[in-house]
mmCIF file of C-alpha atoms and ligand atoms in Angstrom:
data_model
loop_
_atom_site.group_PDB
_atom_site.id
_atom_site.type_symbol
_atom_site.label_atom_id
_atom_site.label_comp_id
_atom_site.label_asym_id
_atom_site.label_seq_id
_atom_site.Cartn_x
_atom_site.Cartn_y
_atom_site.Cartn_z
ATOM 1 C CA MET A 1 2.236 14.864 27.404
ATOM 2 C CA ASN A 2 3.116 16.145 23.963
ATOM 3 C CA SER A 3 0.846 16.040 20.938
ATOM 4 C CA HIS A 4 2.407 12.765 19.810
ATOM 5 C CA SER A 5 1.541 10.812 22.979
ATOM 6 C CA SER A 6 -1.073 8.107 22.665
ATOM 7 C CA PRO A 7 -4.552 9.056 23.890
ATOM 8 C CA ASP A 8 -5.839 7.793 27.225
ATOM 9 C CA GLU A 9 -7.264 4.313 27.147
ATOM 10 C CA PRO A 10 -11.054 4.576 26.723
ATOM 11 C CA ALA A 11 -13.067 3.831 29.891
ATOM 12 C CA THR A 12 -15.255 1.340 28.023
ATOM 13 C CA PRO A 13 -14.136 -1.033 25.265
ATOM 14 C CA VAL A 14 -13.961 0.474 21.776
ATOM 15 C CA ARG A 15 -16.923 -0.625 19.663
ATOM 16 C CA VAL A 16 -16.270 -1.907 16.173
ATOM 17 C CA SER A 17 -18.959 -1.235 13.612
ATOM 18 C CA THR A 18 -18.823 -3.120 10.302
ATOM 19 C CA GLY A 19 -21.140 -4.681 7.731
ATOM 20 C CA ARG A 20 -20.476 -7.839 5.718
ATOM 21 C CA LEU A 21 -19.423 -8.410 2.145
ATOM 22 C CA ALA A 22 -22.222 -9.277 -0.326
ATOM 23 C CA ASP A 23 -22.755 -13.004 -1.038
ATOM 24 C CA GLY A 24 -20.083 -14.768 -3.078
ATOM 25 C CA GLU A 25 -22.029 -15.233 -6.290
ATOM 26 C CA GLN A 26 -22.745 -11.529 -6.472
ATOM 27 C CA VAL A 27 -19.114 -10.574 -5.736
ATOM 28 C CA GLN A 28 -17.863 -12.864 -8.522
ATOM 29 C CA ARG A 29 -20.437 -11.567 -11.014
ATOM 30 C CA LEU A 30 -19.614 -7.912 -10.312
ATOM 31 C CA LEU A 31 -15.862 -8.559 -10.415
ATOM 32 C CA THR A 32 -16.201 -10.202 -13.850
ATOM 33 C CA GLU A 33 -18.388 -7.314 -15.000
ATOM 34 C CA ALA A 34 -15.784 -4.760 -13.844
ATOM 35 C CA TYR A 35 -13.062 -6.708 -15.675
ATOM 36 C CA GLU A 36 -15.022 -6.818 -18.937
ATOM 37 C CA ARG A 37 -15.965 -3.174 -18.755
ATOM 38 C CA TYR A 38 -12.557 -1.675 -17.904
ATOM 39 C CA ALA A 39 -10.437 -4.005 -20.053
ATOM 40 C CA LEU A 40 -11.774 -1.816 -22.869
ATOM 41 C CA VAL A 41 -10.144 1.327 -21.410
ATOM 42 C CA HIS A 42 -6.851 2.217 -23.088
ATOM 43 C CA GLU A 43 -5.704 5.332 -21.248
ATOM 44 C CA GLY A 44 -2.652 6.131 -19.144
ATOM 45 C CA ARG A 45 1.035 5.326 -19.569
ATOM 46 C CA VAL A 46 3.199 2.514 -18.247
ATOM 47 C CA ALA A 47 5.864 3.929 -15.883
ATOM 48 C CA ASP A 48 9.272 4.254 -17.501
ATOM 49 C CA TYR A 49 11.564 5.848 -14.891
ATOM 50 C CA ILE A 50 12.564 2.348 -13.738
ATOM 51 C CA PRO A 51 13.782 0.840 -17.068
ATOM 52 C CA LEU A 52 12.496 -2.698 -16.531
ATOM 53 C CA LEU A 53 8.966 -1.557 -15.642
ATOM 54 C CA ALA A 54 8.665 0.152 -19.039
ATOM 55 C CA GLN A 55 8.547 -3.319 -20.631
ATOM 56 C CA ALA A 56 5.262 -4.283 -18.909
ATOM 57 C CA SER A 57 2.352 -5.020 -21.246
ATOM 58 C CA PRO A 58 -0.330 -2.310 -21.053
ATOM 59 C CA ASP A 59 -2.970 -5.020 -21.663
ATOM 60 C CA LEU A 60 -2.369 -6.865 -18.379
ATOM 61 C CA PHE A 61 -5.409 -6.524 -16.105
ATOM 62 C CA GLY A 62 -6.313 -8.534 -13.022
ATOM 63 C CA LEU A 63 -8.790 -8.123 -10.167
ATOM 64 C CA ALA A 64 -9.199 -9.954 -6.866
ATOM 65 C CA VAL A 65 -11.413 -9.762 -3.787
ATOM 66 C CA VAL A 66 -10.688 -11.707 -0.598
ATOM 67 C CA SER A 67 -13.328 -11.671 2.141
ATOM 68 C CA VAL A 68 -12.501 -11.667 5.855
ATOM 69 C CA ASP A 69 -13.954 -15.212 5.835
ATOM 70 C CA GLY A 70 -11.211 -16.301 3.438
ATOM 71 C CA ASP A 71 -13.238 -16.562 0.207
ATOM 72 C CA ILE A 72 -11.222 -15.649 -2.907
ATOM 73 C CA PHE A 73 -12.737 -14.174 -6.086
ATOM 74 C CA THR A 74 -10.671 -13.270 -9.161
ATOM 75 C CA ALA A 75 -10.980 -12.031 -12.751
ATOM 76 C CA GLY A 76 -8.418 -11.576 -15.541
ATOM 77 C CA ASP A 77 -4.658 -11.867 -14.935
ATOM 78 C CA ALA A 78 -4.957 -12.876 -11.285
ATOM 79 C CA ASP A 79 -1.845 -15.125 -11.207
ATOM 80 C CA TYR A 80 0.548 -12.807 -13.047
ATOM 81 C CA GLU A 81 3.529 -11.798 -10.850
ATOM 82 C CA PHE A 82 4.703 -8.174 -10.722
ATOM 83 C CA SER A 83 6.871 -6.172 -8.320
ATOM 84 C CA ILE A 84 4.879 -4.789 -5.393
ATOM 85 C CA GLN A 85 6.592 -1.337 -5.487
ATOM 86 C CA SER A 86 4.861 1.272 -3.296
ATOM 87 C CA VAL A 87 2.100 -1.106 -2.234
ATOM 88 C CA SER A 88 4.783 -2.472 0.141
ATOM 89 C CA LYS A 89 4.745 0.802 2.094
ATOM 90 C CA PRO A 90 1.632 0.262 4.269
ATOM 91 C CA PHE A 91 2.762 -3.240 5.216
ATOM 92 C CA VAL A 92 6.269 -2.145 6.199
ATOM 93 C CA PHE A 93 4.703 0.721 8.153
ATOM 94 C CA ALA A 94 2.434 -1.843 9.860
ATOM 95 C CA LEU A 95 5.499 -3.868 10.921
ATOM 96 C CA VAL A 96 7.154 -0.707 12.310
ATOM 97 C CA ALA A 97 4.005 0.512 14.109
ATOM 98 C CA GLU A 98 3.705 -2.967 15.614
ATOM 99 C CA ALA A 99 7.363 -3.009 16.739
ATOM 100 C CA LEU A 100 7.599 0.579 18.025
ATOM 101 C CA GLY A 101 3.976 1.360 18.966
ATOM 102 C CA HIS A 102 1.792 3.693 16.920
ATOM 103 C CA ALA A 103 2.709 6.810 18.929
ATOM 104 C CA ALA A 104 6.461 6.431 18.323
ATOM 105 C CA ALA A 105 5.840 5.558 14.664
ATOM 106 C CA ARG A 106 3.889 8.784 14.197
ATOM 107 C CA GLU A 107 6.508 10.841 16.017
ATOM 108 C CA LYS A 108 9.385 9.487 13.928
ATOM 109 C CA ILE A 109 7.643 9.461 10.527
ATOM 110 C CA GLY A 110 4.494 11.646 10.475
ATOM 111 C CA VAL A 111 0.981 10.985 9.143
ATOM 112 C CA ASN A 112 -0.045 14.026 7.084
ATOM 113 C CA ASN A 113 -0.507 14.284 3.336
ATOM 114 C CA THR A 114 2.056 16.320 1.380
ATOM 115 C CA GLY A 115 -0.179 17.216 -1.594
ATOM 116 C CA LEU A 116 2.937 16.645 -3.718
ATOM 117 C CA PRO A 117 4.250 13.754 -5.854
ATOM 118 C CA PHE A 118 5.467 10.555 -4.163
ATOM 119 C CA ASN A 119 9.169 11.302 -4.660
ATOM 120 C CA SER A 120 9.005 15.036 -3.961
ATOM 121 C CA VAL A 121 12.106 16.679 -2.501
ATOM 122 C CA MET A 122 10.222 19.960 -2.091
ATOM 123 C CA ALA A 123 7.816 18.216 0.313
ATOM 124 C CA ILE A 124 10.787 17.499 2.590
ATOM 125 C CA GLU A 125 11.714 21.173 2.621
ATOM 126 C CA LEU A 126 8.136 22.398 3.101
ATOM 127 C CA ASN A 127 7.121 20.084 5.967
ATOM 128 C CA ASP A 128 8.627 20.702 9.401
ATOM 129 C CA ASP A 129 8.746 16.993 10.187
ATOM 130 C CA ARG A 130 10.537 16.310 6.836
ATOM 131 C CA THR A 131 9.542 12.651 6.496
ATOM 132 C CA ALA A 132 5.834 13.628 5.957
ATOM 133 C CA ASN A 133 4.182 10.182 6.041
ATOM 134 C CA PRO A 134 5.076 6.514 5.431
ATOM 135 C CA MET A 135 3.378 6.416 1.987
ATOM 136 C CA VAL A 136 5.667 8.867 0.157
ATOM 137 C CA ASN A 137 9.262 7.865 -0.569
ATOM 138 C CA ALA A 138 10.794 10.092 2.144
ATOM 139 C CA GLY A 139 8.663 8.657 4.959
ATOM 140 C CA ALA A 140 8.796 5.169 3.451
ATOM 141 C CA ILE A 141 12.602 5.008 3.417
ATOM 142 C CA ALA A 142 12.611 6.374 6.997
ATOM 143 C CA THR A 143 10.072 3.672 7.917
ATOM 144 C CA THR A 144 12.294 0.978 6.396
ATOM 145 C CA SER A 145 15.217 2.396 8.395
ATOM 146 C CA LEU A 146 13.192 1.818 11.603
ATOM 147 C CA ILE A 147 12.586 -1.897 10.930
ATOM 148 C CA PRO A 148 14.093 -4.022 13.747
ATOM 149 C CA GLY A 149 17.576 -5.407 12.976
ATOM 150 C CA ASP A 150 21.181 -4.217 13.355
ATOM 151 C CA THR A 151 22.199 -4.866 9.757
ATOM 152 C CA ALA A 152 20.638 -4.221 6.355
ATOM 153 C CA ASP A 153 20.304 -7.983 5.877
ATOM 154 C CA ALA A 154 18.518 -8.449 9.189
ATOM 155 C CA LYS A 155 16.086 -5.659 8.277
ATOM 156 C CA TRP A 156 15.520 -7.204 4.853
ATOM 157 C CA GLN A 157 14.748 -10.625 6.389
ATOM 158 C CA PHE A 158 12.306 -9.001 8.800
ATOM 159 C CA ILE A 159 10.500 -7.270 5.925
ATOM 160 C CA GLN A 160 10.446 -10.283 3.605
ATOM 161 C CA GLN A 161 9.100 -12.518 6.360
ATOM 162 C CA GLY A 162 6.597 -9.893 7.569
ATOM 163 C CA LEU A 163 5.168 -9.194 4.104
ATOM 164 C CA SER A 164 5.031 -12.933 3.412
ATOM 165 C CA ARG A 165 2.879 -13.364 6.534
ATOM 166 C CA PHE A 166 0.516 -10.696 5.189
ATOM 167 C CA ALA A 167 0.323 -12.578 1.862
ATOM 168 C CA GLY A 168 0.132 -16.053 3.419
ATOM 169 C CA ARG A 169 2.934 -17.387 1.219
ATOM 170 C CA GLU A 170 6.672 -16.794 0.826
ATOM 171 C CA LEU A 171 7.181 -13.762 -1.410
ATOM 172 C CA GLN A 172 10.346 -13.729 -3.551
ATOM 173 C CA LEU A 173 12.569 -10.912 -4.760
ATOM 174 C CA ASP A 174 12.471 -10.097 -8.499
ATOM 175 C CA GLY A 175 16.227 -9.830 -9.088
ATOM 176 C CA GLU A 176 15.871 -8.096 -12.461
ATOM 177 C CA VAL A 177 13.584 -5.355 -11.130
ATOM 178 C CA TYR A 178 15.889 -4.900 -8.133
ATOM 179 C CA ALA A 179 18.940 -4.537 -10.403
ATOM 180 C CA SER A 180 17.105 -2.149 -12.737
ATOM 181 C CA GLU A 181 15.882 0.078 -9.904
ATOM 182 C CA THR A 182 19.248 -0.019 -8.131
ATOM 183 C CA ALA A 183 20.869 1.317 -11.309
ATOM 184 C CA SER A 184 18.389 4.233 -11.479
ATOM 185 C CA ASN A 185 18.036 5.010 -7.797
ATOM 186 C CA ARG A 186 19.977 8.270 -7.285
ATOM 187 C CA ARG A 187 16.913 10.297 -6.409
ATOM 188 C CA ASN A 188 15.844 7.987 -3.561
ATOM 189 C CA GLN A 189 19.441 7.948 -2.301
ATOM 190 C CA GLY A 190 19.391 11.748 -2.340
ATOM 191 C CA ILE A 191 16.116 11.815 -0.397
ATOM 192 C CA ALA A 192 17.562 9.451 2.235
ATOM 193 C CA LYS A 193 20.722 11.536 2.627
ATOM 194 C CA LEU A 194 18.722 14.754 2.871
ATOM 195 C CA LEU A 195 16.616 13.208 5.639
ATOM 196 C CA ALA A 196 19.798 12.103 7.437
ATOM 197 C CA GLY A 197 20.855 15.764 7.379
ATOM 198 C CA TYR A 198 17.630 16.580 9.233
ATOM 199 C CA ASP A 199 18.071 13.676 11.727
ATOM 200 C CA ARG A 200 15.010 11.962 10.253
ATOM 201 C CA MET A 201 16.778 8.819 8.970
ATOM 202 C CA TYR A 202 17.286 6.050 11.521
ATOM 203 C CA PHE A 203 19.894 3.850 9.780
ATOM 204 C CA GLU A 204 22.722 4.431 7.319
ATOM 205 C CA PRO A 205 20.854 6.227 4.454
ATOM 206 C CA LEU A 206 22.251 4.345 1.445
ATOM 207 C CA GLU A 207 21.761 0.979 3.128
ATOM 208 C CA ALA A 208 18.212 1.935 4.140
ATOM 209 C CA THR A 209 17.520 2.929 0.509
ATOM 210 C CA ASP A 210 18.863 -0.417 -0.666
ATOM 211 C CA VAL A 211 16.559 -2.338 1.701
ATOM 212 C CA TYR A 212 13.671 -0.121 0.548
ATOM 213 C CA THR A 213 14.515 -0.953 -3.095
ATOM 214 C CA ARG A 214 14.488 -4.655 -2.257
ATOM 215 C CA GLN A 215 11.108 -4.363 -0.536
ATOM 216 C CA CYS A 216 9.713 -2.641 -3.682
ATOM 217 C CA SER A 217 11.078 -5.508 -5.802
ATOM 218 C CA LEU A 218 9.179 -8.281 -4.017
ATOM 219 C CA ASN A 219 6.943 -10.123 -6.460
ATOM 220 C CA VAL A 220 3.211 -10.484 -5.807
ATOM 221 C CA THR A 221 0.067 -11.363 -7.728
ATOM 222 C CA VAL A 222 -3.114 -9.294 -7.530
ATOM 223 C CA THR A 223 -4.552 -12.138 -5.444
ATOM 224 C CA ASP A 224 -1.652 -11.744 -2.972
ATOM 225 C CA LEU A 225 -2.447 -8.027 -2.704
ATOM 226 C CA ALA A 226 -6.104 -8.813 -1.975
ATOM 227 C CA VAL A 227 -5.066 -11.271 0.782
ATOM 228 C CA MET A 228 -2.684 -8.653 2.216
ATOM 229 C CA SER A 229 -5.363 -5.961 2.274
ATOM 230 C CA ALA A 230 -7.935 -8.435 3.621
ATOM 231 C CA THR A 231 -5.525 -8.959 6.547
ATOM 232 C CA LEU A 232 -5.633 -5.215 7.277
ATOM 233 C CA ALA A 233 -9.446 -5.322 6.842
ATOM 234 C CA ASP A 234 -9.667 -8.258 9.257
ATOM 235 C CA GLY A 235 -8.059 -6.569 12.269
ATOM 236 C CA GLY A 236 -4.634 -8.087 11.516
ATOM 237 C CA ILE A 237 -5.563 -11.768 11.054
ATOM 238 C CA ASN A 238 -4.752 -13.250 7.641
ATOM 239 C CA PRO A 239 -8.106 -14.762 6.571
ATOM 240 C CA ILE A 240 -6.404 -17.535 4.586
ATOM 241 C CA THR A 241 -3.782 -18.740 7.086
ATOM 242 C CA GLN A 242 -5.721 -17.578 10.178
ATOM 243 C CA GLN A 243 -2.392 -16.282 11.519
ATOM 244 C CA ARG A 244 -2.309 -12.988 13.430
ATOM 245 C CA VAL A 245 0.156 -10.765 11.566
ATOM 246 C CA VAL A 246 -0.292 -7.450 13.441
ATOM 247 C CA SER A 247 -2.671 -6.102 16.092
ATOM 248 C CA ALA A 248 -6.090 -4.621 15.356
ATOM 249 C CA ASP A 249 -4.800 -1.292 16.687
ATOM 250 C CA THR A 250 -1.950 -1.269 14.160
ATOM 251 C CA CYS A 251 -4.434 -1.986 11.312
ATOM 252 C CA LYS A 252 -6.615 0.941 12.365
ATOM 253 C CA ARG A 253 -3.622 3.327 12.230
ATOM 254 C CA VAL A 254 -2.305 2.003 8.916
ATOM 255 C CA LEU A 255 -5.730 2.332 7.268
ATOM 256 C CA ALA A 256 -6.007 5.910 8.562
ATOM 257 C CA VAL A 257 -2.708 6.874 6.921
ATOM 258 C CA LEU A 258 -3.796 5.158 3.696
ATOM 259 C CA ALA A 259 -7.023 7.166 3.620
ATOM 260 C CA THR A 260 -4.935 10.336 4.023
ATOM 261 C CA ALA A 261 -2.011 9.632 1.714
ATOM 262 C CA GLY A 262 -2.300 6.261 -0.079
ATOM 263 C CA LEU A 263 -3.010 7.745 -3.526
ATOM 264 C CA TYR A 264 -0.447 10.565 -3.236
ATOM 265 C CA GLU A 265 -1.719 13.941 -4.412
ATOM 266 C CA HIS A 266 -4.988 12.327 -5.607
ATOM 267 C CA SER A 267 -5.797 10.939 -2.136
ATOM 268 C CA GLY A 268 -8.594 13.473 -1.557
ATOM 269 C CA GLU A 269 -10.260 12.723 -4.891
ATOM 270 C CA TRP A 270 -9.901 8.999 -4.266
ATOM 271 C CA LEU A 271 -11.622 9.271 -0.882
ATOM 272 C CA TYR A 272 -14.322 11.509 -2.361
ATOM 273 C CA ASP A 273 -15.131 8.991 -5.118
ATOM 274 C CA ILE A 274 -14.357 5.652 -3.479
ATOM 275 C CA GLY A 275 -14.445 6.236 0.281
ATOM 276 C CA LEU A 276 -11.893 3.554 1.212
ATOM 277 C CA PRO A 277 -8.255 3.412 2.368
ATOM 278 C CA ALA A 278 -6.005 2.244 -0.477
ATOM 279 C CA LYS A 279 -2.431 2.175 -1.770
ATOM 280 C CA SER A 280 -1.142 2.312 -5.324
ATOM 281 C CA GLY A 281 2.222 1.379 -6.805
ATOM 282 C CA VAL A 282 4.138 2.364 -9.916
ATOM 283 C CA SER A 283 4.018 -1.143 -11.447
ATOM 284 C CA GLY A 284 0.201 -0.816 -11.610
ATOM 285 C CA GLY A 285 -1.094 -2.466 -8.432
ATOM 286 C CA ILE A 286 -3.695 -0.952 -6.118
ATOM 287 C CA MET A 287 -4.830 -2.527 -2.855
ATOM 288 C CA THR A 288 -8.021 -1.310 -1.172
ATOM 289 C CA ALA A 289 -9.323 -2.370 2.247
ATOM 290 C CA ALA A 290 -12.973 -2.448 3.314
ATOM 291 C CA PRO A 291 -12.704 -2.857 7.128
ATOM 292 C CA GLY A 292 -14.660 -5.845 8.415
ATOM 293 C CA LYS A 293 -15.536 -6.953 4.871
ATOM 294 C CA GLY A 294 -12.399 -7.747 2.916
ATOM 295 C CA GLY A 295 -9.635 -6.676 0.566
ATOM 296 C CA LEU A 296 -9.929 -5.644 -3.071
ATOM 297 C CA ALA A 297 -6.902 -5.427 -5.379
ATOM 298 C CA THR A 298 -6.381 -4.463 -9.006
ATOM 299 C CA PHE A 299 -3.408 -4.741 -11.350
ATOM 300 C CA SER A 300 -3.022 -2.886 -14.645
ATOM 301 C CA PRO A 301 0.232 -1.108 -15.583
ATOM 302 C CA PRO A 302 -0.948 2.097 -17.404
ATOM 303 C CA LEU A 303 -0.904 4.996 -14.898
ATOM 304 C CA ASP A 304 -2.434 8.480 -14.609
ATOM 305 C CA SER A 305 -0.447 11.653 -13.899
ATOM 306 C CA ALA A 306 -0.151 10.934 -10.152
ATOM 307 C CA GLY A 307 1.150 7.403 -10.769
ATOM 308 C CA ASN A 308 -2.100 5.535 -10.070
ATOM 309 C CA SER A 309 -3.416 2.722 -12.308
ATOM 310 C CA VAL A 310 -6.149 4.048 -14.623
ATOM 311 C CA ARG A 311 -8.123 0.794 -14.951
ATOM 312 C CA GLY A 312 -7.547 0.073 -11.272
ATOM 313 C CA ARG A 313 -9.036 3.350 -10.179
ATOM 314 C CA ARG A 314 -12.068 2.988 -12.452
ATOM 315 C CA ALA A 315 -12.736 -0.612 -11.454
ATOM 316 C CA THR A 316 -12.354 0.192 -7.747
ATOM 317 C CA THR A 317 -14.745 3.140 -8.079
ATOM 318 C CA MET A 318 -17.386 0.891 -9.617
ATOM 319 C CA LEU A 319 -16.857 -1.972 -7.168
ATOM 320 C CA SER A 320 -16.946 0.308 -4.121
ATOM 321 C CA ASP A 321 -20.370 1.512 -5.272
ATOM 322 C CA VAL A 322 -21.946 -1.744 -6.393
ATOM 323 C CA LEU A 323 -20.578 -3.765 -3.462
ATOM 324 C CA GLY A 324 -21.543 -1.050 -0.957
ATOM 325 C CA LEU A 325 -18.019 -0.613 0.416
ATOM 326 C CA ASN A 326 -17.770 3.197 0.824
ATOM 327 C CA LEU A 327 -17.004 3.913 4.510
ATOM 328 C CA PHE A 328 -18.903 7.178 4.461
ATOM 329 C CA ALA A 329 -22.166 5.896 2.999
ATOM 330 C CA SER A 330 -25.106 5.580 5.382
ATOM 331 C CA LYS A 331 -28.879 5.533 5.192
ATOM 332 C CA SER A 332 -31.100 7.890 7.193
ATOM 333 C CA ALA A 333 -32.894 6.354 10.167
ATOM 334 C CA GLU A 334 -36.453 7.223 8.925
HETATM 335 N N1 LIG B 401 10.301 1.790 -5.974
HETATM 336 C C1 LIG B 401 9.572 2.957 -6.439
HETATM 337 C C2 LIG B 401 10.325 4.230 -6.073
HETATM 338 O O1 LIG B 401 10.749 4.354 -4.988
HETATM 339 C C3 LIG B 401 8.207 2.931 -5.822
HETATM 340 C C4 LIG B 401 7.375 4.114 -6.242
HETATM 341 C C5 LIG B 401 5.939 3.805 -6.453
HETATM 342 O O2 LIG B 401 5.513 2.662 -6.554
HETATM 343 N N2 LIG B 401 5.167 4.848 -6.589
HETATM 344 O O3 LIG B 401 10.505 5.103 -6.896
#
């Protein structure tokens, strides 16, 4: 056995320990309160390295919670569509872990934090396994390259259908975002080619980058993101459609990687303050999963220096506290 083999099956069934989400009235009240409070924050900058994203209004702000029972709560711009960007990464990783098994997925991609920005080339040079993890661009493009399918189109279909199952509705490509990012995509192409040089790319690198760019250009609302994260929080069953999307084991692994690397080089601070697995994206979305309770998502385009939504981070910090979501919080037995 090498260090990447899966552990022995436990002799007794694994126990799952979770609480429940607060009652609906309280969730809605606190969500509205978080919206009103953080709509007043005007910090951070809208991303501009993908030309079309620079046009997003800094005033957009939406919040959504979806419980594992399928209740939906929203505040602000909950129906506004934006490109999913890096929030696609955990869901594509989930599809790959499901198809290959979690042990092979770890061996081919890696699951450790880089401590460096999401599109770092230096991280590839510094880490022996090169790809680092599925939440930074290097590991994410490698993950996309592992999606089942012999052609780029087949892989794309697999991803679009898989992410649509997570969302419980058919997600569509934003053609303008895709064109804009394709025209400014040299760095990701370089990362994919560099990985190919290290035998850590599992499909033709430029085609894999193109499929990755398409996956980032899928349009979602903040409510979609909350449904998608609620599916990960619900052991792989979409609480709205009741469809099983991936196994409970896959969810457990995906959430572990998110806790480690979902907020890039701020992942440690995020876990320290919020205590939940989460993923951010450059268009301003953040999805957060509270296992056994539900999914929380925020959307607001202005970002901090690590590329995470400023209002999203503040609102999630508050909601994790007031809704009692932090995974590490416990009371003494006395
Ligand atoms: N499509 C973007 C990129 O690869 C996604 C980055 C992000 O959301 N942080 O550059």
